[in-house]
CSV table of C-alpha atoms and ligand atoms in Angstrom, one decimal:
chain,number,residue,atom,x,y,z
A,1,UNK,CA,-20.1,-14.7,2.2
A,2,UNK,CA,-16.8,-14.8,4.2
A,3,UNK,CA,-15.4,-11.9,5.8
A,4,UNK,CA,-12.4,-12.4,7.8
A,5,UNK,CA,-12.8,-11.4,11.6
A,6,UNK,CA,-9.2,-10.3,12.4
A,7,UNK,CA,-9.5,-7.6,15.0
A,8,UNK,CA,-9.2,-3.8,13.3
A,9,UNK,CA,-7.6,-1.2,14.9
A,10,UNK,CA,-10.9,0.4,15.2
A,11,UNK,CA,-12.2,-2.4,16.9
A,12,UNK,CA,-9.1,-2.4,19.6
A,13,UNK,CA,-9.8,1.4,20.1
A,14,UNK,CA,-13.5,1.6,20.4
A,15,UNK,CA,-15.6,1.5,23.6
A,16,UNK,CA,-17.4,-2.0,23.7
A,17,UNK,CA,-21.2,-2.4,23.3
A,18,UNK,CA,-23.3,-5.3,24.6
A,19,UNK,CA,-24.9,-7.3,22.2
A,20,UNK,CA,-28.6,-6.5,21.9
A,21,UNK,CA,-30.5,-10.2,22.5
A,22,UNK,CA,-32.3,-11.9,19.2
A,23,UNK,CA,-36.0,-11.4,18.7
A,24,UNK,CA,-38.6,-14.3,20.2
A,25,UNK,CA,-42.3,-14.7,19.1
A,26,UNK,CA,-44.3,-12.5,16.8
A,27,UNK,CA,-43.4,-9.0,16.6
A,28,UNK,CA,-45.2,-6.1,14.7
A,29,UNK,CA,-43.8,-3.1,13.4
A,30,UNK,CA,-44.2,-0.4,10.9
A,31,UNK,CA,-40.9,-1.1,9.4
A,32,UNK,CA,-38.3,-4.2,9.3
A,33,UNK,CA,-34.9,-3.1,8.4
A,34,UNK,CA,-32.4,-6.1,7.6
A,35,UNK,CA,-28.9,-5.7,8.0
A,36,UNK,CA,-26.9,-3.2,10.8
A,37,UNK,CA,-24.4,-1.5,8.7
A,38,UNK,CA,-24.8,2.3,8.5
A,39,UNK,CA,-27.4,2.1,5.7
A,40,UNK,CA,-29.7,-0.2,7.9
A,41,UNK,CA,-28.9,2.1,11.0
A,42,UNK,CA,-29.8,5.4,9.2
A,43,UNK,CA,-32.9,4.0,7.9
A,44,UNK,CA,-34.4,2.7,11.0
A,45,UNK,CA,-33.4,5.7,12.9
A,46,UNK,CA,-34.8,8.0,10.2
A,47,UNK,CA,-38.0,5.9,10.1
A,48,UNK,CA,-38.0,6.2,14.0
A,49,UNK,CA,-37.8,10.0,13.9
A,50,UNK,CA,-40.8,10.0,12.0
A,51,UNK,CA,-42.8,8.5,14.2
A,52,UNK,CA,-42.6,4.7,12.8
A,53,UNK,CA,-41.9,1.8,14.7
A,54,UNK,CA,-38.7,0.1,13.4
A,55,UNK,CA,-37.1,-3.2,13.9
A,56,UNK,CA,-33.8,-3.8,12.7
A,57,UNK,CA,-32.2,-7.0,12.4
A,58,UNK,CA,-28.1,-7.6,12.1
A,59,UNK,CA,-27.0,-11.2,11.7
A,60,UNK,CA,-23.8,-10.5,13.6
A,61,UNK,CA,-22.8,-7.6,15.3
A,62,UNK,CA,-23.8,-3.7,14.6
A,63,UNK,CA,-21.0,-2.4,11.9
A,64,UNK,CA,-19.7,-5.9,11.5
A,65,UNK,CA,-19.9,-5.3,7.8
A,66,UNK,CA,-17.8,-2.7,5.7
A,67,UNK,CA,-19.3,0.2,7.9
A,68,UNK,CA,-16.8,-0.8,11.1
A,69,UNK,CA,-14.0,-1.5,8.8
A,70,UNK,CA,-13.6,1.4,6.3
A,71,UNK,CA,-11.1,4.3,5.9
A,72,UNK,CA,-13.1,6.9,7.7
A,73,UNK,CA,-12.9,9.2,4.8
A,74,UNK,CA,-16.1,11.2,4.5
A,75,UNK,CA,-16.7,13.5,1.4
A,76,UNK,CA,-19.3,14.2,-1.3
A,77,UNK,CA,-19.7,11.8,-4.3
A,78,UNK,CA,-20.3,8.5,-5.2
A,79,UNK,CA,-18.6,5.5,-6.1
A,80,UNK,CA,-19.0,6.3,-9.7
A,81,UNK,CA,-17.0,9.4,-10.6
A,82,UNK,CA,-19.1,12.8,-11.6
A,83,UNK,CA,-17.7,12.5,-15.3
A,84,UNK,CA,-19.2,8.8,-15.9
A,85,UNK,CA,-22.4,10.0,-14.1
A,86,UNK,CA,-23.0,12.9,-16.0
A,87,UNK,CA,-22.3,10.7,-19.2
A,88,UNK,CA,-25.3,8.6,-18.1
A,89,UNK,CA,-27.9,10.8,-16.6
A,90,UNK,CA,-26.8,14.3,-17.9
A,91,UNK,CA,-25.4,17.3,-16.3
A,92,UNK,CA,-28.6,18.5,-14.4
A,93,UNK,CA,-29.5,14.9,-13.0
A,94,UNK,CA,-25.8,14.6,-12.1
A,95,UNK,CA,-26.0,17.6,-9.9
A,96,UNK,CA,-29.2,16.6,-8.3
A,97,UNK,CA,-27.6,13.4,-7.2
A,98,UNK,CA,-24.4,15.0,-6.2
A,99,UNK,CA,-26.5,17.6,-3.9
A,100,UNK,CA,-28.3,14.3,-2.4
A,101,UNK,CA,-24.8,12.9,-1.7
A,102,UNK,CA,-23.7,16.1,0.0
A,103,UNK,CA,-26.9,16.1,2.1
A,104,UNK,CA,-25.2,12.9,3.4
A,105,UNK,CA,-22.0,14.1,4.3
A,106,UNK,CA,-23.8,16.9,6.4
A,107,UNK,CA,-25.8,14.3,7.9
A,108,UNK,CA,-22.7,12.3,9.1
A,109,UNK,CA,-21.1,16.0,10.2
A,110,UNK,CA,-24.0,16.7,12.3
A,111,UNK,CA,-24.5,13.3,13.7
A,112,UNK,CA,-20.9,13.0,14.5
A,113,UNK,CA,-20.6,16.1,16.4
A,114,UNK,CA,-23.9,15.2,18.3
A,115,UNK,CA,-22.9,12.1,19.4
A,116,UNK,CA,-19.5,11.9,20.4
A,117,UNK,CA,-16.3,14.6,19.8
A,118,UNK,CA,-14.0,11.6,19.8
A,119,UNK,CA,-15.7,10.2,16.7
A,120,UNK,CA,-14.1,12.9,14.1
A,121,UNK,CA,-10.5,12.3,13.7
A,122,UNK,CA,-9.6,15.1,11.4
A,123,UNK,CA,-10.3,17.1,8.4
A,124,UNK,CA,-9.6,17.8,4.7
A,125,UNK,CA,-8.9,14.9,2.3
A,126,UNK,CA,-6.3,15.7,-0.6
A,127,UNK,CA,-6.0,13.7,-3.8
A,128,UNK,CA,-2.8,13.6,-5.4
A,129,UNK,CA,-1.7,13.2,-8.9
A,130,UNK,CA,0.7,10.4,-10.0
A,131,UNK,CA,1.4,12.1,-13.3
A,132,UNK,CA,2.4,15.9,-14.0
A,133,UNK,CA,-0.4,17.4,-15.5
A,134,UNK,CA,-1.3,20.9,-13.9
A,135,UNK,CA,-4.0,21.7,-16.8
A,136,UNK,CA,-5.7,18.8,-15.9
A,137,UNK,CA,-5.9,19.3,-12.1
A,138,UNK,CA,-7.1,23.0,-12.7
A,139,UNK,CA,-9.7,22.0,-15.2
A,140,UNK,CA,-11.1,19.5,-12.4
A,141,UNK,CA,-10.6,22.2,-9.8
A,142,UNK,CA,-12.8,24.4,-12.2
A,143,UNK,CA,-15.3,21.9,-13.3
A,144,UNK,CA,-16.2,20.8,-9.8
A,145,UNK,CA,-16.6,24.6,-8.7
A,146,UNK,CA,-18.7,25.5,-11.9
A,147,UNK,CA,-20.8,22.5,-12.1
A,148,UNK,CA,-21.1,20.9,-8.7
A,149,UNK,CA,-20.4,24.4,-6.2
A,150,UNK,CA,-17.4,22.1,-4.8
A,151,UNK,CA,-14.6,24.5,-3.8
A,152,UNK,CA,-11.5,22.6,-4.0
A,153,UNK,CA,-8.0,23.8,-3.3
A,154,UNK,CA,-5.3,23.0,-5.8
A,155,UNK,CA,-1.7,22.9,-4.4
A,156,UNK,CA,1.2,22.6,-6.8
A,157,UNK,CA,3.8,19.7,-7.2
A,158,UNK,CA,6.0,21.6,-4.8
A,159,UNK,CA,3.1,22.3,-2.1
A,160,UNK,CA,1.9,19.0,-2.3
A,161,UNK,CA,5.6,17.4,-1.8
A,162,UNK,CA,5.9,19.9,1.2
A,163,UNK,CA,3.0,17.8,2.5
A,164,UNK,CA,4.1,14.4,1.2
A,165,UNK,CA,7.7,13.8,0.7
A,166,UNK,CA,7.3,11.7,-2.3
A,167,UNK,CA,8.5,11.8,-6.0
A,168,UNK,CA,5.5,10.2,-7.0
A,169,UNK,CA,3.2,13.0,-6.5
A,170,UNK,CA,2.8,15.8,-8.6
A,171,UNK,CA,-0.3,18.2,-8.1
A,172,UNK,CA,-2.9,17.6,-5.8
A,173,UNK,CA,-6.7,19.1,-5.2
A,174,UNK,CA,-7.6,19.3,-1.6
A,175,UNK,CA,-11.5,19.5,-0.4
A,176,UNK,CA,-11.2,21.1,3.1
A,177,UNK,CA,-14.9,20.5,3.7
A,178,UNK,CA,-14.4,16.4,3.8
A,179,UNK,CA,-13.4,15.0,7.0
A,180,UNK,CA,-12.3,12.0,8.7
A,181,UNK,CA,-14.1,9.6,11.5
A,182,UNK,CA,-13.7,6.5,13.5
A,183,UNK,CA,-16.2,4.4,11.9
A,184,UNK,CA,-17.0,1.8,14.8
A,185,UNK,CA,-17.2,4.6,17.4
A,186,UNK,CA,-19.8,6.4,14.9
A,187,UNK,CA,-21.8,3.2,14.3
A,188,UNK,CA,-22.0,2.2,17.8
A,189,UNK,CA,-22.7,5.6,19.2
A,190,UNK,CA,-25.4,5.9,16.3
A,191,UNK,CA,-26.8,2.5,17.5
A,192,UNK,CA,-27.2,3.5,21.0
A,193,UNK,CA,-28.9,6.6,20.2
A,194,UNK,CA,-31.2,5.1,17.8
A,195,UNK,CA,-32.1,2.6,20.5
A,196,UNK,CA,-32.9,5.1,23.0
A,197,UNK,CA,-35.1,6.7,20.6
A,198,UNK,CA,-37.2,3.4,20.3
A,199,UNK,CA,-35.5,1.5,17.4
A,200,UNK,CA,-35.6,-2.1,18.1
A,201,UNK,CA,-32.4,-3.8,17.3
A,202,UNK,CA,-31.5,-7.0,17.5
A,203,UNK,CA,-28.2,-8.6,17.0
A,204,UNK,CA,-27.1,-11.9,16.0
A,205,UNK,CA,-30.4,-12.5,14.3
A,206,UNK,CA,-29.9,-13.0,10.7
A,207,UNK,CA,-33.2,-12.7,8.8
A,208,UNK,CA,-33.9,-16.1,7.2
A,209,UNK,CA,-36.8,-15.2,4.6
A,210,UNK,CA,-39.0,-12.8,3.8
A,211,UNK,CA,-42.4,-13.8,2.8
A,212,UNK,CA,-45.5,-11.8,1.4
A,213,UNK,CA,-48.5,-11.6,3.8
A,214,UNK,CA,-51.8,-9.7,4.3
A,215,UNK,CA,-50.9,-5.9,4.4
A,216,UNK,CA,-47.3,-6.2,4.0
A,217,UNK,CA,-44.7,-8.9,5.0
A,218,UNK,CA,-43.4,-11.6,7.5
A,219,UNK,CA,-39.7,-11.5,8.3
A,220,UNK,CA,-38.5,-15.1,9.7
A,221,UNK,CA,-35.6,-15.3,12.2
A,222,UNK,CA,-34.6,-18.4,14.0
A,223,UNK,CA,-37.2,-17.5,16.8
A,224,UNK,CA,-39.2,-14.7,15.7
A,225,UNK,CA,-41.2,-13.6,13.0
A,226,UNK,CA,-41.5,-9.7,12.3
A,227,UNK,CA,-44.6,-8.5,11.0
A,228,UNK,CA,-44.2,-5.2,8.9
A,229,UNK,CA,-46.1,-3.5,6.3
A,230,UNK,CA,-42.5,-2.5,4.9
A,231,UNK,CA,-39.2,-4.2,4.8
A,232,UNK,CA,-35.9,-2.5,3.5
A,233,UNK,CA,-33.1,-4.4,2.5
A,234,UNK,CA,-29.6,-3.1,3.7
A,235,UNK,CA,-27.4,-6.2,3.3
A,236,UNK,CA,-24.9,-5.2,1.0
A,237,UNK,CA,-23.1,-8.1,-0.8
A,238,UNK,CA,-23.1,-10.3,2.7
A,239,UNK,CA,-26.2,-12.2,1.8
A,240,UNK,CA,-27.2,-12.6,-1.6
A,241,UNK,CA,-29.9,-15.2,-0.6
A,242,UNK,CA,-32.3,-13.2,1.6
A,243,UNK,CA,-33.8,-11.2,-2.0
A,244,UNK,CA,-32.5,-12.9,-5.1
A,245,UNK,CA,-33.1,-10.2,-7.4
A,246,UNK,CA,-31.2,-7.7,-5.3
A,247,UNK,CA,-28.5,-10.3,-4.2
A,248,UNK,CA,-28.0,-10.9,-8.1
A,249,UNK,CA,-27.4,-7.3,-8.9
A,250,UNK,CA,-24.7,-6.9,-6.1
A,251,UNK,CA,-21.2,-8.1,-6.6
A,252,UNK,CA,-18.9,-9.0,-3.4
A,253,UNK,CA,-15.5,-6.8,-3.7
A,254,UNK,CA,-12.6,-7.2,-1.1
A,255,UNK,CA,-10.4,-4.6,-0.2
A,256,UNK,CA,-7.9,-4.2,2.7
A,257,UNK,CA,-6.6,-1.8,5.3
A,258,UNK,CA,-3.2,-1.9,7.5
A,259,UNK,CA,-2.3,0.0,10.5
A,260,UNK,CA,1.3,0.5,11.4
A,261,UNK,CA,3.1,0.6,14.8
A,262,UNK,CA,3.5,4.4,15.9
A,263,UNK,CA,6.2,6.1,13.6
A,264,UNK,CA,8.5,8.8,14.0
A,265,UNK,CA,8.3,9.9,10.6
A,266,UNK,CA,8.6,13.1,8.6
A,267,UNK,CA,7.4,11.6,5.1
A,268,UNK,CA,3.8,12.6,5.7
A,269,UNK,CA,3.4,15.8,7.2
A,270,UNK,CA,-0.6,16.6,7.2
A,271,UNK,CA,-3.3,15.1,9.0
A,272,UNK,CA,-5.5,15.0,5.9
A,273,UNK,CA,-6.9,12.1,4.5
A,274,UNK,CA,-4.9,11.3,1.1
A,275,UNK,CA,-5.5,9.5,-2.0
A,276,UNK,CA,-4.3,9.4,-5.4
A,277,UNK,CA,-6.1,10.0,-8.7
A,278,UNK,CA,-5.1,6.4,-10.1
A,279,UNK,CA,-8.1,4.5,-11.4
A,280,UNK,CA,-7.1,2.1,-9.1
A,281,UNK,CA,-5.4,4.1,-6.1
A,282,UNK,CA,-4.2,3.9,-2.4
A,283,UNK,CA,-5.6,6.0,0.5
A,284,UNK,CA,-4.0,6.6,3.7
A,285,UNK,CA,-4.2,9.1,7.1
A,286,UNK,CA,-2.2,9.4,10.2
A,287,UNK,CA,-4.0,8.4,12.8
A,288,UNK,CA,-3.7,8.3,16.9
A,289,UNK,CA,-0.4,7.3,18.4
A,290,UNK,CA,1.3,8.4,15.6
A,291,UNK,CA,0.2,5.2,13.4
A,292,UNK,CA,-0.4,5.3,9.6
A,293,UNK,CA,-3.4,3.7,8.4
A,294,UNK,CA,-3.2,2.7,4.7
A,295,UNK,CA,-5.9,1.0,2.4
A,296,UNK,CA,-5.9,0.1,-1.0
A,297,UNK,CA,-6.3,-2.7,-3.6
A,298,UNK,CA,-9.6,-4.2,-4.8
A,299,UNK,CA,-10.3,-7.8,-5.9
A,300,UNK,CA,-13.2,-10.4,-6.1
A,301,UNK,CA,-11.3,-12.8,-4.3
A,302,UNK,CA,-13.3,-13.1,-1.1
A,303,UNK,CA,-11.0,-14.9,1.0
A,304,UNK,CA,-8.2,-13.0,2.8
A,305,UNK,CA,-4.8,-13.1,1.3
A,306,UNK,CA,-2.2,-15.0,3.5
A,307,UNK,CA,0.7,-12.2,3.3
A,308,UNK,CA,-1.9,-9.4,3.6
A,309,UNK,CA,0.3,-7.2,5.9
A,310,UNK,CA,3.3,-7.7,3.5
A,311,UNK,CA,1.3,-7.0,0.6
A,312,UNK,CA,0.1,-3.5,1.9
A,313,UNK,CA,3.7,-2.6,3.5
A,314,UNK,CA,5.0,-3.0,0.0
A,315,UNK,CA,2.3,-0.7,-1.5
A,316,UNK,CA,3.2,1.7,1.6
A,317,UNK,CA,7.0,1.7,0.7
A,318,UNK,CA,6.3,2.2,-3.0
A,319,UNK,CA,5.4,5.5,-2.1
A,320,UNK,CA,7.6,6.0,0.8
A,321,UNK,CA,10.6,4.0,0.8
A,322,UNK,CA,12.0,6.4,3.7
A,323,UNK,CA,9.6,4.6,6.0
A,324,UNK,CA,12.0,1.8,6.3
A,325,UNK,CA,10.5,-1.4,7.8
A,326,UNK,CA,7.7,-0.3,9.9
A,327,UNK,CA,5.8,-3.2,11.7
A,328,UNK,CA,2.3,-3.5,10.9
A,329,UNK,CA,0.1,-4.1,13.9
A,330,UNK,CA,-3.2,-4.8,12.5
A,331,UNK,CA,-4.4,-5.6,8.8
A,332,UNK,CA,-7.8,-6.8,7.8
A,333,UNK,CA,-10.1,-7.1,4.8
A,334,UNK,CA,-13.7,-6.0,4.2
A,335,UNK,CA,-16.2,-6.9,1.8
A,336,UNK,CA,-18.0,-4.0,-0.2
A,337,UNK,CA,-21.0,-4.5,-2.4
A,338,UNK,CA,-20.9,-3.1,-5.9
A,339,UNK,CA,-23.6,-2.9,-8.9
A,340,UNK,CA,-22.0,-3.1,-12.2
A,341,UNK,CA,-22.8,0.6,-12.9
A,342,UNK,CA,-21.1,1.4,-9.4
A,343,UNK,CA,-23.9,3.4,-8.2
A,344,UNK,CA,-26.1,2.6,-5.2
A,345,UNK,CA,-29.1,0.6,-5.4
A,346,UNK,CA,-32.0,2.6,-4.0
A,347,UNK,CA,-35.3,1.9,-4.6
A,348,UNK,CA,-38.6,-0.4,-4.2
A,349,UNK,CA,-39.0,-3.8,-6.0
A,350,UNK,CA,-42.2,-4.8,-7.9
A,351,UNK,CA,-43.4,-6.9,-4.9
A,352,UNK,CA,-43.2,-3.8,-2.5
A,353,UNK,CA,-39.6,-4.6,-0.6
A,354,UNK,CA,-37.3,-1.6,-0.4
A,355,UNK,CA,-33.6,-1.9,-1.2
A,356,UNK,CA,-30.8,0.6,-0.2
A,357,UNK,CA,-27.6,-1.1,-1.0
A,358,UNK,CA,-24.4,-1.5,-3.0
A,359,UNK,CA,-22.5,1.6,-2.2
A,360,UNK,CA,-19.6,0.3,-3.2
A,361,UNK,CA,-15.9,2.3,-1.7
A,362,UNK,CA,-18.1,5.6,-1.0
A,363,UNK,CA,-20.6,4.4,1.3
A,364,UNK,CA,-19.9,6.7,4.5
A,365,UNK,CA,-21.9,9.9,3.0
A,366,UNK,CA,-24.3,7.6,0.4
A,367,UNK,CA,-25.6,5.2,3.4
A,368,UNK,CA,-26.8,8.3,5.3
A,369,UNK,CA,-28.3,10.0,2.3
A,370,UNK,CA,-30.0,6.4,1.5
A,371,UNK,CA,-31.5,6.3,5.1
A,372,UNK,CA,-33.0,9.6,4.6
A,373,UNK,CA,-34.5,9.0,1.4
A,374,UNK,CA,-36.0,5.4,2.4
A,375,UNK,CA,-37.5,6.9,5.8
A,376,UNK,CA,-38.8,10.0,3.7
A,377,UNK,CA,-40.5,7.5,1.0
A,378,UNK,CA,-41.9,5.4,3.7
A,379,UNK,CA,-43.2,7.8,6.0
A,380,UNK,CA,-43.8,10.7,3.9
A,381,UNK,CA,-44.5,9.2,0.6
A,382,UNK,CA,-41.6,11.2,-0.9
A,383,UNK,CA,-40.6,10.2,-4.3
A,384,UNK,CA,-37.0,11.7,-4.6
A,385,UNK,CA,-35.5,8.2,-4.2
A,386,UNK,CA,-36.8,7.9,-7.7
A,387,UNK,CA,-33.8,9.9,-8.8
A,388,UNK,CA,-31.7,6.6,-8.6
A,389,UNK,CA,-34.3,4.8,-11.2
A,390,UNK,CA,-31.7,5.0,-14.0
A,391,UNK,CA,-29.3,2.8,-11.6
A,392,UNK,CA,-32.0,0.0,-11.3
A,393,UNK,CA,-30.6,-3.4,-10.0
A,394,UNK,CA,-29.6,-5.8,-13.0
A,395,UNK,CA,-27.9,-9.1,-12.9
A,396,UNK,CA,-24.2,-8.5,-12.0
A,397,UNK,CA,-23.4,-11.7,-14.1
A,398,UNK,CA,-22.6,-14.2,-10.9
A,399,UNK,CA,-19.2,-15.6,-11.4
A,400,UNK,CA,-18.8,-14.1,-14.9
A,401,UNK,CA,-19.6,-10.8,-13.4
A,402,UNK,CA,-16.7,-11.2,-10.7
A,403,UNK,CA,-14.2,-12.4,-13.6
A,404,UNK,CA,-14.9,-9.1,-15.4
A,405,UNK,CA,-14.8,-7.0,-12.5
A,406,UNK,CA,-11.3,-8.5,-11.8
A,407,UNK,CA,-10.1,-8.0,-15.2
A,408,UNK,CA,-11.6,-4.6,-15.5
A,409,UNK,CA,-9.3,-3.5,-12.1
A,410,UNK,CA,-6.0,-5.2,-13.5
A,411,UNK,CA,-6.7,-3.4,-16.8
A,412,UNK,CA,-7.1,-0.1,-14.6
A,413,UNK,CA,-3.9,-1.0,-13.0
A,414,UNK,CA,-2.3,-1.4,-16.0
A,415,UNK,CA,-3.6,1.4,-17.4
A,416,UNK,CA,-2.2,3.5,-14.5
A,417,UNK,CA,1.2,2.2,-14.7
A,418,UNK,CA,1.3,2.9,-18.7
A,419,UNK,CA,0.2,6.4,-17.9
A,420,UNK,CA,3.0,6.9,-15.0
A,421,UNK,CA,5.5,5.4,-17.3
A,422,UNK,CA,4.5,7.7,-20.3
A,423,UNK,CA,4.7,10.9,-17.9
A,424,UNK,CA,8.0,9.7,-17.1
A,425,UNK,CA,9.3,9.6,-20.5
A,426,UNK,CA,7.7,13.0,-21.3
A,427,UNK,CA,9.4,14.7,-18.5
A,428,UNK,CA,12.6,12.8,-19.1
A,429,UNK,CA,12.7,14.3,-22.8
A,430,UNK,CA,11.9,17.6,-21.6
A,431,UNK,CA,14.9,17.9,-19.1
B,1,LIG,C1,-12.0,-1.4,3.7
B,1,LIG,C2,-12.9,-0.5,3.4
B,1,LIG,C3,-12.6,1.1,3.1
B,1,LIG,C4,-13.4,1.8,2.9
B,1,LIG,N1,-13.2,3.0,3.0
B,1,LIG,C5,-14.4,3.9,2.9
B,1,LIG,C6,-14.1,5.2,3.0
B,1,LIG,O1,-12.9,5.8,3.6
B,1,LIG,N2,-15.1,6.2,2.9
B,1,LIG,C7,-16.4,5.6,2.2
B,1,LIG,O2,-17.3,6.8,2.1
B,1,LIG,N3,-16.6,4.3,2.2
B,1,LIG,C8,-15.9,3.7,2.4
B,1,LIG,N4,-16.0,2.2,2.3
B,1,LIG,C9,-17.3,1.8,1.8
B,1,LIG,C10,-18.2,2.0,3.0
B,1,LIG,O3,-17.7,1.3,4.1
B,1,LIG,C11,-19.5,0.9,2.6
B,1,LIG,O4,-20.0,1.6,1.4
B,1,LIG,C12,-20.5,1.1,3.8
B,1,LIG,O5,-20.2,0.9,5.0
B,1,LIG,C13,-22.0,-0.2,3.4
B,1,LIG,O6,-22.8,0.0,4.4
B,1,LIG,P1,-24.0,-0.7,4.4
B,1,LIG,O7,-24.7,-0.6,5.4
B,1,LIG,O8,-24.6,-0.7,2.9
B,1,LIG,O9,-23.1,-2.4,4.7
B,1,LIG,P2,-22.5,-3.1,5.9
B,1,LIG,O10,-21.8,-2.2,6.5
B,1,LIG,O11,-21.6,-4.4,4.9
B,1,LIG,O12,-23.6,-3.6,6.5
B,1,LIG,C14,-24.6,-4.8,6.1
B,1,LIG,C15,-24.7,-5.6,7.4
B,1,LIG,O13,-25.9,-6.8,6.8
B,1,LIG,C16,-25.9,-7.6,7.9
B,1,LIG,N5,-26.0,-8.7,7.1
B,1,LIG,C17,-26.0,-9.5,6.0
B,1,LIG,N6,-27.1,-10.4,5.9
B,1,LIG,C18,-27.9,-10.2,6.7
B,1,LIG,C19,-29.3,-11.1,7.0
B,1,LIG,N7,-29.6,-12.0,6.2
B,1,LIG,N8,-30.0,-10.5,8.0
B,1,LIG,C20,-29.7,-9.3,8.7
B,1,LIG,N9,-28.6,-9.0,8.8
B,1,LIG,C21,-27.5,-9.3,7.7
B,1,LIG,C22,-24.1,-7.9,7.8
B,1,LIG,O14,-23.9,-8.6,8.9
B,1,LIG,C23,-23.9,-6.4,7.9
B,1,LIG,O15,-23.4,-5.8,9.2
B,1,LIG,C24,-15.0,1.5,2.8
B,1,LIG,C25,-15.1,-0.1,2.6
B,1,LIG,C26,-14.2,-0.8,3.0
B,1,LIG,C27,-14.6,-2.4,3.1
C-alpha cells in the first residue's frame, strides 16, 4: 500500500530517534505485536507493564503511518457517531463503549503529561455548525450530557464568529476536556519509554508471515523468527496480506493535511482545535510559529494528488478568504484503516490471533483504549474487549467496497452542500 513520505511539519519539529535494529535468529516472547503505530505501541507497553515479554515489529519507522501524520485532536468517541452506535447496539452498550473510549483519552492525557510537556499543544476542541440550527445544537448538548455525561459548552453564532471570523459558521459546541498533541513527539517518547520498560522494538522489520506452531505462533521476518503464544495485528490498512481475514475487512482511506507559513492573521482567534459538523468536514488549529494546520477530505485513491497543497488552500480560503494567499510549507497525506461499519476491529480470530485495528479518523484515544483491552485480555484473561463483538470483521468488498466508500463520501459532500444551500434560502426568506 503506498503512502507518500513527504516531510510533515511534525517530522520537521520532533527530536530524531535512532532506528532500532532488525531482529536476527530465533527470539521467544509472550506476545509479538505487528505494527509500530499507536495501537501496536500501546499494546506492547501494556503487555510489558503486566510482566509479559513483548516484541514489536515495525515495517518502517515508529509512527510512520497515520499515528505520526494525524491532526493531533484527542477526544472521546469513535469514528462512528454516537447516534449510529446507539442505533446498532442500543443506548446502554453505546454508553459502555463511549466510557471505554474516554479511558483511552485519559490514558493519552496521563502519558503525555508523564513523558514530555512539549507533546501537549493546546486544549479544547470546538465543532461549528455550517447551518443556522440553535435547537439542533442545544439538543446535541443535552443528549451528550444526559446520555454520555459529556459536558459540552454551547457557543452562539455571535460567540462562534468572535473566535472564528467566518460567515460560514453558526453555533458551535466546545469540548473543553479534549486536547491537542504533537503526534510524533508522543509516539517517539512513548516508544523510548516502552523500550526502557523492556519492550523489544525492531524497526525496518516487516513481519512477512505468521504460522501456527506448537504452543502458539511463529512470526517470520527477513532474518528472524519470533516464537510467541500470542500475536496481535496492529497494521491498520498498511498490509492487507499478513492476515487475510483482517486485511479484507479494513479499507485504506487517504486523507490530507497542510501547514501554512507563519501568518499574521486575525481570522482565527482561538488556539482550540476546530472542526465542523458536516458529514464530510474540515478541521484545523493554530500551531507554533503562528502557522495554521488544516486537514480534511477523504478519498479511496491512495496515491497523493499532484496539487495537494493548492487543493487544501482552496478549502481554507473558502472558509477564511481574508487569509489572502498564504504559502503552504508542508502538505502530506496519510492512510487510515476503516471497517465498513466505521468502528474499530478489536478481538480474537478463530485461530487465536488477536487484532486491534481500523480506528479510522478517530484513533488517538481509541488506539490507547484498544492497547489496554488487548493487554488485559492476554495477561489477565479479561474479556471486556468482547464489547466490540457486534463490530466483527467482515469483508469490506475489495475494490467494490472502495468504490462504495468513495461514492458515499461524494454523496455526503453533496448532502452537506444541499443542506447549506437550503439553510441559506431559508434565512434569505426570513430576512
Ligand atoms: C491525516 C490524518 C489525520 C488524522 N487526524 C486524527 C485526529 O486528529 N484525531 C484522531 O483521534 N485520529 C486522527 N487520525 C486517525 C489516527 O491517526 C489513526 O486512527 C491511528 O493513528 C491509527 O493507528 P494504528 O496504530 O492503528 O495505525 P498506523 O499508525 O497506521 O500504524 C500501522 C503500522 O503498521 C506498520 N506495518 C504495516 N505492515 C506491517 C508488517 N507487515 N509488519 C510490521 N509492521 C507493519 C506500518 O508501517 C505502520 O507504522 C488521523 C489520521 C490521518 C491519516
